[in-house]
Each structure stands twice: as structure tokens, then as C-alpha cells.
């Protein structure tokens, strides 16, 4: 017997069984019992209506039942049922599907459209004036919509020990924040090693550190390390969007005086810094800054405090630039440590960190696919190098703009085309600024961008993209996601602006903890150095971290990779003219 004949007979038998099965009464998609339960649930609560229990009616089965698909009917769209769906029973009859109500939360429509009642605190960012918010319909801050709209400044909060010297979003999030900090500790081996090695000596005993940095789980590990080394800390945020509220809660619960929450207004920002500095019975003697805002505020409001301050540690391009300006003008009255230009900060935090976090920030906010996209990166310093390397690896076509001929030549050697921004602005899909400058992307360029172009900033300050020029009546703003705005031109063209031109990776995503361990350890060592240095060692100027300390920070992270350093023999050390224990490179060496 042929294979075709056997298959035909098997199909004939199966067809007879199906016809016999179909002769039984058709089963309704929902039994009366289920319909009754559905109506009862609708009359009780919205939560109960979300789940309907369907109980099939008992069916008399044949002695040898044939296994059938579990669905009792097939669905098909029926144009006569107002766009609904119909169920086709096995006997050929058509029954209308039950209409299920869509669940809509009460605040669903209002989540991004509601205007805060306290505009002076809630809706102003550091780049928006009061008048500009009148024409900006989506002026709500980027805080979690699940939180209440009461400003933390209007709340009375205490931790479990009764301490109220802090101002955060919600102290009840402390347990969650503590878990975040514990996770970060696993990826910050150098700080944990520093605690063990220096805890007995307490090198920061008596230090009163006022800090202004991003308040994240990684910063919390740094703050707790400084505390373990003997310091007292008061902290504010250097960015209005980068604070992790749960981490701030954990720090407040741990006894730290923290003044920060995600989505601060400009007024809130400076108020928090002032609360850190201006407190009765507490005078800071060390400053840890990121961006220079804290240093600027003390110079502006409390210049007499510098009489007791031993030094400033600054970690950003923007802040270091401000310090050099003060030094040049003869207004820098304490020693300052330029952590940003130390090798461990430049190469790891700026280059390797941005190489990973640029993709993370763009993916989380826009779901963009990088392959084939045309991208222009403004600036080819360490941040720009990291961004370009990541985008090139994902298949993007990358252009670079640069003012420094050395960095420009590096970009060319790395395979990127060096252009002026106005040469490619009409064709690129993504514009990324990494310069630390101001007005890099001005309104003229944004007017010429293609529809859907993504515009973002990887520099510390919010001055690189001229966001203020977009706050005009002819342009419409739409908040489409947290920290994602569509700016729409009268002809319908729109650009996608991320984090209102602020730091993309820390505002819209996170950064690798291990890299931040390197930077945080560098900051801790710089604080220890300045605090314990003899009075004559450092003058009122800006200094780089000693090379020996840079190498020490790197060595603390090598055990994570099970890495083993080669040691010089006495003969080799003598030949190179080096100490066997370092430093191994002269200060002018470029890594």
C-alpha cells in the first residue's frame, strides 16, 4: 500500500470522528455561570473586574474521545459586529464574542499633562524661566508619577532614630535603597579595600566634608567609606535629574544629611546646596564638587567659610574649568585637586564608562536601532572617543566635530570623518554633544535638522544645546516619556530632545558601577591627601593627583580580574631609572 493511500485513509477516519464530535451541542464561549460571575465582578470593584473565571459546562465524552484543540471555537473579525470579533462554533454557527471592558486607571490620562500647582518649585528646570513655562504644556518635572506631588520641602520627615536633618522624596524607600547600595558595593572593590586598610588609622578624623555630586548607589558607597574613615558628610545633588530617590532615603536613614530628590526645580537645587552649607554649629573644612556649583555658591554667599576650608576636590571638566579661571584671576583662596584630569578618571570614567552608557541611555529613552544611523558626535575628547567607539561598533555612520587639531587627527586615524556641524546637520539621525562648551547646537541648527532627529548631551553642563531657544510660542512640546520631549515645528517636523539637554547617561539610565569605583577611590584619596598635607605643600592653586596615587587606585582594582603584575628586577629598575614600586611613568606621559 502506498504512503498516499495510508494518509488518505487516516484523514478519512479523523474526519468521521470530528463530524461525530461536532454533532454534540455547541459550547458557548462563556457559560451562564461565568456570565453571572462576570456581572457580579463588575458590580463589586474595578480590581475584581480585571480577572474573570471561566468554568466550562460539563460535556459528555465518547468512549474514545479524539484530542481537539483546547479552544471551543475559532475567532474571526466580523465587520457586521462593529469591528468586534465573532466566534465560529464547530456546527458552523457564529456567535458574537463577549465584549470585555478596558481597564483605565484614573490618572492615566493626566500622567504627563497635568500642570503642577506649585510652578515655582515643581516645573522649573535650571534652564527654564518662569515666563517660558506659560507656553509649555508639559511642564511637569521628571519625577515618578506614582509619587505624590507634595514638594519634599513641604514635608516633615524623620528617620527611625528621630533625625530630621535631611530633605528627600520619601524616607519610606530606605530599605529598597539599602539593597541598591549593597549591590553597588560588590562592584566597588577599591573602596571596600580602602575601608579595611585605612579604617584603623581614620585618616579623615575631624574632616567635615560638604559634597555636591550625583546621588546614586555608587556615591552612597563613597559617602559611607568617607564616614568609615572618620569624616562627617553633608550632601546635595549636582544634577536635578540624576538623584536616585531610594538611595537618598537609605542615606538619610543611615544618618547622613542629604538634600536632594529627582526632578528638583532651579530654586530647589540652590536651596538644597544652601541647606548643606549654611547650618548652625557646623562648618565644612573640605569640599567635594562635581561641576563647581557648590564652590560657586560658597564663594557667592559665604566667602568667609574659606578661612577654614583646607581644599577642594573637583571631578568634572566644567568644574575644573571654573577653578582654573578662579586661579588665573587670583581669586582661588584654597588648594584644589583636579581629579578630572587624573589618568584613572580620564581613561576609565570618561572613556570606558561613556563607551557603554551612551548606548544604554539612547536605548532606554528612544528604542533606536543604531545600525546604519548617521550620527554626529561633537567633541573628540575622552567622552567623545568612548561614544564614537560604541556607535561605530553598532554599525552607525559616525561623524566628528572638533576644534583641537590633535584630537581631530586622532578621530581621522580612528576612521571617523571630521566635519563641521553645518555640513551634516540636515542628514544626521542623532546629534550628541561632548564638549563642555556652550551653544554647540543652536536654534539655527535645530531648525535645519531632519524630522525625528535625536538630540542629546553627554557633557556635564546643560549649556551645550541651546534649549532656551526652543521655548517659543511657535514650537509645541510633547512629553512622550520620562525625560523624552518631542519639540514640534509648525510644519509638523519634530526633534527628540533627551533630558532637556542635560547629562544623558546619569539622567536617563545608569553607568557601570565598576568604573565609578575607580573615580570614587580617586576622589577619596584626593580628599585624604589635601586634608592631611602639611600647610606648605599645596598653595592656592589647582593640582593634579600625584602619579603614585593614580597607580595605587589602578592596583586596587586589578584583583577583580585575577590580574598579576610583573615586578622589575633591581637591574631592570636601575636601567630604566625607576623605583621598583613606581611611579612608572613621568608626569608628561600620555596613556
Coordinates of C-alpha atoms in Angstrom, one line a residue:
X1 CA 0.0 0.0 0.0
X2 CA 1.4 3.4 -1.0
X3 CA 2.1 6.2 1.5
X4 CA -0.5 8.4 -0.2
X5 CA -3.2 5.7 0.3
X6 CA -2.4 5.3 4.0
X7 CA -2.5 9.0 4.6
X8 CA -5.9 9.3 2.8
X9 CA -7.5 6.6 5.0
X10 CA -6.1 8.1 8.2
X11 CA -7.5 11.5 7.2
X12 CA -10.9 9.9 6.4
X13 CA -11.1 8.3 9.9
X14 CA -10.1 11.5 11.6
X15 CA -12.8 13.4 9.6
X16 CA -15.5 11.0 10.8
X17 CA -14.5 11.4 14.4
X18 CA -14.6 15.2 14.1
X19 CA -18.0 15.2 12.4
X20 CA -19.4 12.9 15.2
X21 CA -17.9 15.2 17.8
X22 CA -19.4 18.3 16.1
X23 CA -22.9 16.8 16.3
X24 CA -23.0 17.4 20.0
X25 CA -24.5 20.7 21.2
X26 CA -22.3 23.8 20.6
X27 CA -20.4 25.0 23.6
X28 CA -20.9 28.8 24.3
X29 CA -17.6 30.7 24.8
X30 CA -18.9 31.7 28.2
X31 CA -21.3 29.5 30.3
X32 CA -24.2 31.2 32.1
X33 CA -22.3 30.6 35.3
X34 CA -19.3 32.5 34.0
X35 CA -21.5 35.3 32.7
X36 CA -23.1 35.5 36.1
X37 CA -19.7 35.8 37.8
X38 CA -18.6 38.5 35.3
X39 CA -21.7 40.6 36.1
X40 CA -21.1 40.2 39.8
X41 CA -17.5 41.2 39.5
X42 CA -18.4 44.3 37.5
X43 CA -20.7 45.4 40.3
X44 CA -18.1 45.0 43.0
X45 CA -14.8 46.6 42.3
X46 CA -12.5 47.5 39.3
X47 CA -9.8 45.2 40.7
X48 CA -12.1 42.2 40.7
X49 CA -13.2 43.0 37.1
X50 CA -9.7 42.5 35.9
X51 CA -10.0 38.8 36.2
X52 CA -12.9 36.6 35.1
X53 CA -13.1 32.9 36.0
X54 CA -14.5 30.8 33.1
X55 CA -15.9 27.5 34.1
X56 CA -16.8 25.2 31.1
X57 CA -20.0 23.3 31.3
X58 CA -19.7 19.6 31.6
X59 CA -19.5 17.7 28.3
X60 CA -20.4 14.1 27.8
X61 CA -17.4 12.5 26.1
X62 CA -17.4 9.5 23.8
X63 CA -15.7 6.2 25.0
X64 CA -12.7 7.0 22.8
X65 CA -12.5 10.8 22.6
X66 CA -10.3 12.4 20.0
X67 CA -8.0 15.1 21.3
X68 CA -9.1 18.5 20.0
X69 CA -7.7 22.0 20.3
X70 CA -8.5 23.5 23.7
X71 CA -10.3 26.5 22.3
X72 CA -14.0 25.7 21.8
X73 CA -14.3 28.0 18.8
X74 CA -12.2 29.9 16.3
X75 CA -12.2 33.7 16.3
X76 CA -12.6 35.8 13.2
X77 CA -13.3 39.5 12.7
X78 CA -16.8 40.2 11.7
X79 CA -17.5 43.6 10.0
X80 CA -21.1 43.4 11.0
X81 CA -20.3 43.4 14.7
X82 CA -18.9 47.0 14.8
X83 CA -15.3 45.9 14.5
X84 CA -15.6 43.3 17.2
X85 CA -14.8 39.6 17.0
X86 CA -17.0 36.6 16.3
X87 CA -16.7 33.0 17.5
X88 CA -17.3 30.3 14.9
X89 CA -18.6 27.2 16.6
X90 CA -18.0 23.7 15.2
X91 CA -21.5 23.4 13.9
X92 CA -20.9 26.5 11.7
X93 CA -23.0 28.9 13.7
X94 CA -21.5 32.3 14.5
X95 CA -21.7 33.8 18.0
X96 CA -20.6 37.3 19.0
X97 CA -17.7 37.4 21.4
X98 CA -18.4 38.9 24.8
X99 CA -17.3 42.5 25.0
X100 CA -14.6 43.0 27.6
X101 CA -14.2 46.4 29.2
X102 CA -10.8 48.0 29.1
X103 CA -9.4 48.9 32.4
X104 CA -8.3 52.6 32.6
X105 CA -6.5 54.0 35.6
X106 CA -7.8 57.2 37.0
X107 CA -4.5 59.1 36.5
X108 CA -3.6 57.5 33.2
X109 CA -4.6 60.5 31.0
X110 CA -3.2 63.0 33.4
X111 CA 0.2 61.5 34.0
X112 CA 2.1 63.8 31.7
X113 CA -0.4 66.5 31.0
X114 CA -1.3 67.8 34.4
X115 CA 0.2 71.1 35.4
X116 CA 1.7 71.3 38.9
X117 CA 0.1 73.6 41.3
X118 CA 3.4 75.0 42.6
X119 CA 5.0 76.0 39.4
X120 CA 7.7 78.0 41.1
X121 CA 9.1 74.8 42.6
X122 CA 7.9 71.9 40.5
X123 CA 8.0 72.9 36.9
X124 CA 11.1 75.0 36.5
X125 CA 14.3 73.3 35.4
X126 CA 17.6 75.1 35.6
X127 CA 17.3 76.2 32.0
X128 CA 13.6 77.4 32.0
X129 CA 12.5 80.8 33.1
X130 CA 9.1 81.4 34.7
X131 CA 7.7 83.1 31.6
X132 CA 8.7 80.2 29.3
X133 CA 6.5 77.7 31.2
X134 CA 3.4 79.6 30.3
X135 CA 3.6 78.2 26.7
X136 CA 5.0 74.8 27.7
X137 CA 2.1 72.5 28.3
X138 CA 4.2 69.6 29.6
X139 CA 5.9 71.4 32.4
X140 CA 5.7 68.6 34.9
X141 CA 9.0 67.5 36.4
X142 CA 10.5 64.2 35.6
X143 CA 9.6 62.6 38.9
X144 CA 7.9 59.2 39.2
X145 CA 4.2 59.8 38.6
X146 CA 3.4 57.3 41.3
X147 CA 4.8 59.6 44.0
X148 CA 2.6 62.4 45.4
X149 CA 3.1 65.9 44.1
X150 CA 3.9 67.5 47.5
X151 CA 7.3 69.1 47.4
X152 CA 9.8 67.5 49.8
X153 CA 10.5 71.0 51.2
X154 CA 6.9 71.0 52.5
X155 CA 7.2 67.6 54.2
X156 CA 8.2 66.8 57.8
X157 CA 10.2 63.6 57.6
X158 CA 12.2 61.8 60.3
X159 CA 14.3 58.6 60.1
X160 CA 13.8 55.8 62.6
X161 CA 16.2 57.4 65.0
X162 CA 14.2 60.7 65.0
X163 CA 16.7 62.7 63.0
X164 CA 15.2 65.2 60.6
X165 CA 18.3 66.9 59.2
X166 CA 17.6 65.9 55.6
X167 CA 15.2 66.6 52.7
X168 CA 14.4 63.8 50.3
X169 CA 11.5 62.4 48.4
X170 CA 10.3 59.6 50.7
X171 CA 12.1 58.1 53.7
X172 CA 10.0 55.0 53.4
X173 CA 12.1 53.9 50.4
X174 CA 15.1 53.4 52.6
X175 CA 15.1 49.6 52.6
X176 CA 15.0 49.5 48.8
X177 CA 17.8 52.0 48.6
X178 CA 19.9 50.0 51.1
X179 CA 19.7 46.9 48.8
X180 CA 20.8 49.1 45.9
X181 CA 23.9 50.2 47.9
X182 CA 24.7 46.7 48.9
X183 CA 24.6 45.6 45.2
X184 CA 26.9 48.5 44.3
X185 CA 29.4 47.5 47.0
X186 CA 30.0 44.2 45.1
X187 CA 31.3 46.2 42.1
X188 CA 33.4 48.7 44.0
X189 CA 36.3 46.6 45.4
X190 CA 38.8 49.5 45.8
X191 CA 36.6 51.5 48.1
X192 CA 35.9 48.4 50.2
X193 CA 39.6 47.7 50.3
X194 CA 40.2 51.3 51.3
X195 CA 37.8 50.9 54.2
X196 CA 39.7 47.9 55.5
X197 CA 43.2 49.3 55.0
X198 CA 42.6 52.8 56.4
X199 CA 39.8 52.3 58.8
X200 CA 42.0 51.8 61.8
X201 CA 44.0 54.9 61.1
X202 CA 40.9 57.1 60.5
X203 CA 42.8 59.5 58.1
X204 CA 39.8 61.7 57.8
X205 CA 39.1 62.0 61.5
X206 CA 37.8 65.6 62.1
X207 CA 37.1 66.2 58.4
X208 CA 33.8 67.9 57.7
X209 CA 33.1 67.3 54.0
X210 CA 30.3 69.1 52.1
X211 CA 29.6 67.4 48.8
X212 CA 27.7 68.1 45.6
X213 CA 27.7 65.2 43.2
X214 CA 25.3 62.8 41.6
X215 CA 23.5 61.0 44.4
X216 CA 23.4 57.3 43.3
X217 CA 24.2 54.0 44.9
X218 CA 27.8 54.4 43.9
X219 CA 28.1 57.8 45.5
X220 CA 26.5 56.3 48.6
X221 CA 29.3 53.7 48.8
X222 CA 31.8 56.6 48.6
X223 CA 30.0 58.6 51.3
X224 CA 29.9 55.6 53.7
X225 CA 33.6 55.0 53.0
X226 CA 34.4 58.6 53.9
X227 CA 32.4 58.2 57.1
X228 CA 34.2 55.0 57.9
X229 CA 37.4 56.9 57.6
X230 CA 36.3 59.4 60.1
X231 CA 34.6 62.2 58.1
X232 CA 31.3 63.9 58.7
X233 CA 29.4 64.5 55.5
X234 CA 26.6 66.7 54.2
X235 CA 25.5 66.2 50.6
X236 CA 23.4 67.8 47.8
X237 CA 22.9 66.8 44.2
X238 CA 24.8 68.3 41.3
X239 CA 22.1 67.4 38.7
X240 CA 18.4 67.8 39.1
X241 CA 17.5 64.5 37.4
X242 CA 20.3 62.1 38.4
X243 CA 19.3 61.5 42.1
X244 CA 18.1 58.0 42.9
X245 CA 15.3 58.8 45.5
X246 CA 15.6 55.4 47.2
X247 CA 19.3 55.8 47.7
X248 CA 18.9 59.2 49.1
X249 CA 16.3 57.7 51.5
X250 CA 18.8 55.0 52.6
X251 CA 21.5 57.6 53.3
X252 CA 19.1 59.7 55.3
X253 CA 18.0 56.6 57.3
X254 CA 21.7 55.9 57.9
X255 CA 22.2 59.3 59.5
X256 CA 23.6 61.3 56.6
X257 CA 22.3 64.9 56.0
X258 CA 21.2 64.6 52.3
X259 CA 19.2 67.2 50.5
X260 CA 18.2 66.0 47.0
X261 CA 15.4 64.4 45.0
X262 CA 14.9 63.6 41.4
X263 CA 13.2 66.4 39.5
X264 CA 14.2 69.4 41.5
X265 CA 13.4 72.9 40.3
X266 CA 16.2 75.5 39.9
X267 CA 15.0 77.1 43.2
X268 CA 15.1 73.6 44.9
X269 CA 18.6 73.0 43.5
X270 CA 20.2 76.0 45.2
X271 CA 18.0 75.7 48.3
X272 CA 19.5 72.2 48.8
X273 CA 23.0 73.4 48.4
X274 CA 22.4 76.2 50.9
X275 CA 21.0 73.7 53.4
X276 CA 24.1 71.7 53.2
X277 CA 26.4 74.7 53.8
X278 CA 24.5 77.0 56.0
X279 CA 23.8 75.1 59.2
X280 CA 24.3 76.3 62.7
X281 CA 27.1 74.7 64.6
X282 CA 28.7 73.0 61.6
X283 CA 31.5 74.5 59.4
X284 CA 32.8 72.5 56.4
X285 CA 36.6 72.2 56.0
X286 CA 36.6 70.1 52.8
X287 CA 34.6 70.4 49.5
X288 CA 33.9 67.6 47.1
X289 CA 32.3 69.1 44.0
X290 CA 31.1 67.9 40.6
X291 CA 30.5 70.8 38.2
X292 CA 31.6 73.7 40.5
X293 CA 28.1 74.8 41.7
X294 CA 28.9 74.1 45.4
X295 CA 32.2 76.0 45.2
X296 CA 30.5 78.9 43.3
X297 CA 27.7 79.1 45.9
X298 CA 30.1 79.3 48.8
X299 CA 32.2 82.0 47.1
X300 CA 29.0 83.9 46.3
X301 CA 27.1 83.6 49.7
X302 CA 29.6 82.5 52.4
X303 CA 33.2 83.6 51.3
X304 CA 34.3 83.7 54.9
X305 CA 34.0 79.9 55.1
X306 CA 37.1 79.5 53.0
X307 CA 39.2 80.6 56.0
X308 CA 38.6 77.1 57.5
X309 CA 38.4 75.1 54.3
X310 CA 41.6 73.1 53.6
X311 CA 40.9 72.1 50.0
X312 CA 38.6 71.5 47.1
X313 CA 38.3 68.2 45.1
X314 CA 36.7 68.6 41.7
X315 CA 35.9 65.8 39.2
X316 CA 34.3 67.4 36.1
X317 CA 35.5 69.3 33.1
X318 CA 33.1 72.2 33.8
X319 CA 34.2 72.4 37.5
X320 CA 37.9 72.2 36.7
X321 CA 37.5 75.0 34.1
X322 CA 35.9 77.2 36.8
X323 CA 38.7 76.5 39.2
X324 CA 41.4 77.4 36.6
X325 CA 39.5 80.7 35.9
X326 CA 39.5 81.5 39.7
X327 CA 43.2 80.7 39.9
X328 CA 44.0 82.8 36.9
X329 CA 42.1 85.7 38.4
X330 CA 43.8 85.3 41.7
X331 CA 40.6 84.5 43.5
X332 CA 41.2 80.9 44.4
X333 CA 42.0 81.1 48.1
X334 CA 42.5 77.3 48.9
X335 CA 44.3 74.4 47.2
X336 CA 42.2 72.4 44.7
X337 CA 42.7 68.9 43.3
X338 CA 41.8 68.4 39.7
X339 CA 40.6 64.8 39.8
X340 CA 39.1 65.0 36.3
X341 CA 42.4 65.1 34.5
X342 CA 43.9 62.3 36.5
X343 CA 44.6 59.2 34.3
X344 CA 42.2 56.9 36.2
X345 CA 39.3 59.4 35.8
X346 CA 40.0 60.4 32.2
X347 CA 40.6 57.0 30.8
X348 CA 38.1 55.0 32.8
X349 CA 35.2 57.2 33.9
X350 CA 35.2 59.4 30.7
X351 CA 36.2 56.9 28.0
X352 CA 35.2 53.4 29.1
X353 CA 32.2 54.5 31.0
X354 CA 30.7 56.6 28.2
X355 CA 31.5 53.9 25.7
X356 CA 28.9 51.7 27.5
X357 CA 26.5 54.2 28.9
X358 CA 25.8 56.2 25.7
X359 CA 24.1 53.2 24.1
X360 CA 22.2 52.4 27.3
X361 CA 20.8 55.9 27.6
X362 CA 19.7 56.1 24.0
X363 CA 18.1 52.7 24.0
X364 CA 16.1 53.2 27.2
X365 CA 14.7 56.5 26.0
X366 CA 14.1 56.0 22.3
X367 CA 14.5 52.3 21.4
X368 CA 16.5 53.5 18.5
X369 CA 18.4 51.0 16.3
X370 CA 22.0 52.1 15.7
X371 CA 22.8 50.1 12.6
X372 CA 23.0 52.4 9.6
X373 CA 22.1 55.5 11.5
X374 CA 24.1 58.7 10.8
X375 CA 25.4 60.2 14.0
X376 CA 27.5 63.3 14.6
X377 CA 29.5 63.5 17.9
X378 CA 30.6 67.0 18.8
X379 CA 34.0 66.8 20.6
X380 CA 36.6 64.0 20.4
X381 CA 38.0 64.1 23.9
X382 CA 37.8 61.1 26.2
X383 CA 34.0 61.2 26.3
X384 CA 33.6 61.7 22.6
X385 CA 36.1 58.9 21.9
X386 CA 34.0 56.5 24.1
X387 CA 30.8 57.5 22.4
X388 CA 32.2 57.2 18.9
X389 CA 33.7 53.7 19.5
X390 CA 30.4 52.4 20.8
X391 CA 28.3 53.7 18.0
X392 CA 30.8 52.6 15.3
X393 CA 30.8 49.1 16.8
X394 CA 27.0 49.0 16.5
X395 CA 27.2 49.8 12.8
X396 CA 26.4 53.5 12.9
X397 CA 28.0 56.0 10.4
X398 CA 29.8 58.4 12.7
X399 CA 30.9 62.0 12.0
X400 CA 33.0 64.0 14.4
X401 CA 33.3 67.8 15.0
X402 CA 36.4 69.1 16.8
X403 CA 38.4 72.3 17.4
X404 CA 41.7 70.8 18.6
X405 CA 43.8 69.6 15.6
X406 CA 45.4 66.8 17.7
X407 CA 42.1 65.4 18.7
X408 CA 40.8 65.9 15.2
X409 CA 43.7 63.9 13.8
X410 CA 43.0 61.1 16.3
X411 CA 39.4 61.0 15.0
X412 CA 40.6 60.7 11.4
X413 CA 43.1 57.9 12.4
X414 CA 40.3 56.1 14.2
X415 CA 38.3 56.0 11.0
X416 CA 35.8 58.9 11.6
X417 CA 35.1 61.7 9.2
X418 CA 35.9 65.1 10.5
X419 CA 33.2 67.7 9.6
X420 CA 31.7 71.0 10.6
X421 CA 28.3 70.6 12.1
X422 CA 26.5 72.7 9.5
X423 CA 27.8 70.4 6.8
X424 CA 25.9 67.3 8.1
X425 CA 23.1 68.8 10.2
X426 CA 20.4 68.2 7.6
X427 CA 21.2 64.5 7.2
X428 CA 22.1 63.0 10.6
X429 CA 19.8 61.0 12.7
X430 CA 21.4 61.6 16.1
X431 CA 23.4 64.6 17.5
X432 CA 25.5 64.1 20.6
X433 CA 27.4 66.9 22.4
X434 CA 30.6 66.0 24.4
X435 CA 32.5 69.3 24.5
X436 CA 31.8 71.0 27.9
X437 CA 31.3 74.2 25.9
X438 CA 28.2 76.3 25.4
X439 CA 25.9 76.8 22.4
X440 CA 27.3 74.0 20.4
X441 CA 23.9 73.1 19.0
X442 CA 22.0 76.4 18.5
X443 CA 18.5 77.1 17.2
X444 CA 19.7 77.6 13.6
X445 CA 21.0 74.0 13.5
X446 CA 17.8 72.6 15.1
X447 CA 15.7 74.4 12.6
X448 CA 17.6 72.5 9.8
X449 CA 17.5 69.1 11.4
X450 CA 15.6 66.3 9.7
X451 CA 12.3 65.0 11.2
X452 CA 12.8 62.7 14.1
X453 CA 16.4 63.7 14.8
X454 CA 17.5 62.7 18.3
X455 CA 19.4 65.5 20.2
X456 CA 21.3 64.8 23.5
X457 CA 24.2 65.8 25.6
X458 CA 26.9 63.7 27.2
X459 CA 28.7 66.7 28.9
X460 CA 28.2 67.7 32.5
X461 CA 26.5 71.0 31.9
X462 CA 23.2 71.8 30.2
X463 CA 24.7 74.7 28.1
X464 CA 25.8 72.7 25.1
X465 CA 22.4 72.5 23.5
X466 CA 20.5 75.9 23.3
X467 CA 17.3 74.6 24.9
X468 CA 16.2 78.0 25.9
X469 CA 15.8 79.0 22.2
X470 CA 13.2 76.2 21.8
X471 CA 10.9 77.8 24.4
X472 CA 9.0 79.9 21.9
X473 CA 5.2 80.1 21.2
X474 CA 5.5 78.7 17.6
X475 CA 7.0 75.4 18.8
X476 CA 5.0 72.8 20.6
X477 CA 6.4 70.5 23.3
X478 CA 5.1 67.0 23.9
X479 CA 6.2 64.9 26.8
X480 CA 6.2 61.3 25.4
X481 CA 8.2 59.5 28.1
X482 CA 10.0 60.4 31.2
X483 CA 12.8 62.7 30.1
X484 CA 11.9 62.5 26.4
X485 CA 10.3 65.5 24.8
X486 CA 9.2 66.0 21.2
X487 CA 9.7 69.6 20.0
X488 CA 7.3 70.1 17.1
X489 CA 7.7 72.8 14.4
X490 CA 4.7 74.5 12.7
X491 CA 5.2 72.3 9.6
X492 CA 5.0 69.1 11.7
X493 CA 8.7 68.4 11.8
X494 CA 9.8 67.2 15.3
X495 CA 13.1 66.6 17.0
X496 CA 13.5 64.3 20.0
X497 CA 15.2 66.1 22.9
X498 CA 16.5 63.9 25.8
X499 CA 16.7 65.1 29.4
X500 CA 16.2 68.7 28.3
X501 CA 19.9 68.8 27.2
X502 CA 21.3 67.6 30.4
X503 CA 23.7 64.7 31.1
X504 CA 22.2 61.8 29.2
X505 CA 23.6 58.7 30.9
X506 CA 23.0 59.7 34.5
X507 CA 19.7 61.4 33.8
X508 CA 18.2 58.7 31.6
X509 CA 20.0 55.5 32.5
X510 CA 22.8 54.3 34.8
X511 CA 26.6 54.0 34.4
X512 CA 28.8 51.0 35.2
X513 CA 29.4 50.7 38.9
X514 CA 32.9 49.3 38.4
X515 CA 34.1 52.4 36.5
X516 CA 32.6 54.7 39.2
X517 CA 34.6 52.7 41.8
X518 CA 37.7 54.0 40.1
X519 CA 36.6 57.6 40.2
X520 CA 35.2 57.4 43.7
X521 CA 38.5 55.9 45.0
X522 CA 40.4 58.7 43.3
X523 CA 38.2 61.3 45.0
X524 CA 38.7 59.6 48.4
X525 CA 42.4 59.6 48.1
X526 CA 42.4 63.2 46.9
X527 CA 40.4 64.2 50.0
X528 CA 42.8 62.3 52.2
X529 CA 45.8 63.9 50.6
X530 CA 44.6 67.5 50.8
X531 CA 43.2 67.1 54.4
X532 CA 46.5 65.6 55.8
X533 CA 49.0 67.6 53.7
X534 CA 51.3 70.0 55.6
X535 CA 50.3 73.6 55.2
X536 CA 53.2 74.5 52.9
X537 CA 52.8 71.5 50.5
X538 CA 50.0 72.9 48.4
X539 CA 49.5 76.6 47.6
X540 CA 46.3 78.3 46.4
X541 CA 46.3 76.7 43.0
X542 CA 44.9 73.7 41.1
X543 CA 46.9 70.5 41.3
X544 CA 46.7 67.1 39.6
X545 CA 46.6 63.9 41.7
X546 CA 50.1 62.6 42.2
X547 CA 51.0 59.8 39.7
X548 CA 51.7 57.4 42.6
X549 CA 48.1 57.7 43.7
X550 CA 46.8 57.1 40.2
X551 CA 48.8 53.9 40.1
X552 CA 47.6 52.9 43.5
X553 CA 43.9 53.3 42.5
X554 CA 44.5 51.1 39.5
X555 CA 46.3 48.4 41.5
X556 CA 43.3 48.2 43.9
X557 CA 41.1 47.1 41.0
X558 CA 43.4 44.5 39.5
X559 CA 42.5 41.6 41.8
X560 CA 38.9 41.7 40.4
X561 CA 40.3 40.4 37.1
X562 CA 42.7 38.0 38.8
X563 CA 45.5 40.0 37.2
X564 CA 49.1 39.6 38.2
X565 CA 51.6 42.5 37.8
X566 CA 55.2 41.8 36.6
X567 CA 57.8 43.1 39.0
X568 CA 61.0 44.8 37.9
X569 CA 64.3 43.3 38.9
X570 CA 66.9 45.5 40.5
X571 CA 68.9 45.5 37.3
X572 CA 65.9 46.5 35.2
X573 CA 64.8 49.2 37.6
X574 CA 68.3 50.7 37.5
X575 CA 68.4 50.5 33.7
X576 CA 65.1 52.4 33.4
X577 CA 66.0 54.8 36.3
X578 CA 62.8 53.9 38.2
X579 CA 61.8 52.9 41.7
X580 CA 60.7 49.3 41.7
X581 CA 57.4 50.4 43.4
X582 CA 56.7 53.2 41.0
X583 CA 55.7 55.7 39.7
X584 CA 56.4 54.0 36.4
X585 CA 55.7 56.9 34.0
X586 CA 56.7 60.6 34.0
X587 CA 54.0 63.2 34.5
X588 CA 54.1 64.2 30.9
X589 CA 53.3 60.6 29.7
X590 CA 50.0 60.3 27.8
X591 CA 48.3 57.0 28.3

